[in-house]
Amino acid sequence: MARLFDIRILTIAGSLLCLILGLAFPWSKTPIIVGLCFGIATLGVAAMVRAGQVSFGHAMYACIAGYTVAFLARAWPQLDGLLLILAGVGASLFAGAIVGVFVVRYRGIFFGMLNLAISMVLYSVIGKFYAITGGTDGLRINRPTLLGIEFERAGFETVLLVGTLLAAIGLGILVQRYFQSASGEALAGIKTNETRLEYLGLSARRVLWDGYLFSAGLVGLSGALFALVQGLVTPDIGSWLRSGEFVFIAILGGSGHAIGAFLGAAVFELVKLFAAAYMTGIWQMLLGITLIVVILVAPEGIVGLLMKKSALATPRRKSPWGTRREENKWTP
Amino acid sequence: MDALIRTEGLSLSFGGVVAADNIDFRLDVGERLAVIGQNGAGKTTFINICTGFLKPTRGRVWFDGKDVTGMEPRHIVRFGLGRSFQLPQLFLDHTVRQCLEISAAARQGRLSFFKPLAQSVNRREIEHTLELVSLRERGSELASSLPEGQRKLLDVAMALMLNPKLLIMDEPTSGVASEDKHDLMATLMRALDERKVTSWFVEHDVDIVSRYATRVAAWIAGKVAADGPPAEVLASAAVRREILGTA
Ligand SMILES: Nc1ncnc2c1ncn2[C@@H]1O[C@H](COP(=O)(O)OP(=O)(O)OP(=O)(O)O)[C@@H](O)[C@H]1O
Ligand SMILES: [Mg+2]
């Protein structure tokens, strides 16, 4: 029986499409890289979703990484792009490790709002300290070398496109492995039964902290790449709207499989591009309608729908978001 | 005999309800204790205190020689205490097999980040345990699809997977059809003997108590009212009057 949904074929087809489009229409390189960045960030947010937690502040890690890249690139223009990215990811991991210690004590709405609150503080601090951060104008980043080679704008974008694509595929595989590892399954156990986790000798907070660190690093990487491709960081990279978009994409794509993050990001970017071209001003409405349709017909997101349609059908989980309506009878 | 678990003056009240009233208790290695008592007598509360889920207002608990008073359940569990619940505590979004796999992985201490769960545990052991609680056919189904009786079994199996020194089971046979109760207990006890696990189970069915326990403790209003060999405790006046209602 032919599979409707084979992740490998889908990944290869999607990657080729990105490359062909990017090379055939140079203007599309930036939106494709941005879309991939959104996908990478959403991988991180989806990890939290598997634990039943929704963060409305994760863009702060993109912000931390993005500004780290900008500060370093301005202080040492000779630094290589790859080093800048690593430094950005390192900074977001460091911040995630510290913030994580606090936020993993909370669940549900408190977890979501605490992340939001921290990201808002960061956002306004960056907006206020004009002398250092350039305020709302942000900071320009001159094109760095990549692996020691200097590129023209077009070449730089092509290398970034290929690099981001490879990173996206690699991270997708890595995150999927994490989801299916002992640690990743325990993370999903936080959603259903922390009492049992404790009685297995595990610390639910520690399990969530591990996942949180993962997610901070992923969002951080997306932020570093985003800053480089734009050649600019502004506080908007860490705004609560951006955090909301990650959550939006996570719902849209579904967190049943890592590829959901990229499917969601692709639909998100396409709707935005389409609306920008043909229906200026109402792209939020289009996105809103898309989300409503998804929640109604595919509460497990695009990936859930595809998996259900395909012969892959392993026993289905309920929607990673918990029950849509108030069907949650079960209490420990 | 070494005391596996011991309490001294353990007390806890909820508002006006005295759920644990100055309890001195000990359980030795190799015993099979049945705890009986009316609803609300404090059987579950005592388990909750001993396993760290509730903190006592007074008194101390020692497990395997270590003072564990006030410790978190996960630390006490690491000393070798397994527990199943009156209301099964499962990972309802995971399959039956995955529930056991997570248990087995947890026992090893460090959870791997990249090795698939199924490959980081001993497959044979998982299948054997599934077989033991007659859940092999349902191994690939979601835990949430199980009926109550089988949820209880899975709950016990998850605790058993930890290879504990002591297994506390809170009403393992409630929700199990009465004609299956004896089979279930016989199987569980065989498994526990095989692994040399000391056990303590809460049970309302006198038949089962007298058949499988080596010792019975009767709880009345937060106190251990009678404690000793099954025949003796079940025949005592207070137990007959207050718990069995046969006096
Ligand atoms: N968390 C709690 N908060 C308030 N009261 C509680 C709590 N847990 C137990 N109680 C009360 O403490 C008393 C003992 O309850 P417990 O659950 O220990 O009884 P039990 O012997 O296990 O009964 P059952 O046979 O019904 O399981 C009851 O009166 C109960 O209402
Ligand atoms: Mg009880």
PDB file of C-alpha atoms and ligand atoms in Angstrom, chain B residues 40 42-45 86 170-171 202 204, ligand 2:
ATOM      1  CA  GLY B  40     -11.612   6.823  55.950  1.00  0.00           C
ATOM      2  CA  GLY B  42      -6.405   6.398  57.413  1.00  0.00           C
ATOM      3  CA  LYS B  43      -4.847   3.493  55.515  1.00  0.00           C
ATOM      4  CA  THR B  44      -3.961   5.549  52.457  1.00  0.00           C
ATOM      5  CA  THR B  45      -2.866   8.514  54.539  1.00  0.00           C
ATOM      6  CA  GLN B  86      -5.783   3.285  45.025  1.00  0.00           C
ATOM      7  CA  ASP B 170      -3.191   0.320  47.878  1.00  0.00           C
ATOM      8  CA  GLU B 171      -6.193  -1.909  47.147  1.00  0.00           C
ATOM      9  CA  VAL B 202      -4.503  -2.683  51.600  1.00  0.00           C
ATOM     10  CA  HIS B 204     -11.089  -5.135  52.005  1.00  0.00           C
TER      11      HIS B 204
HETATM   12 MG    MG C   2      -7.501   4.472  50.874  1.00  0.00          MG
END
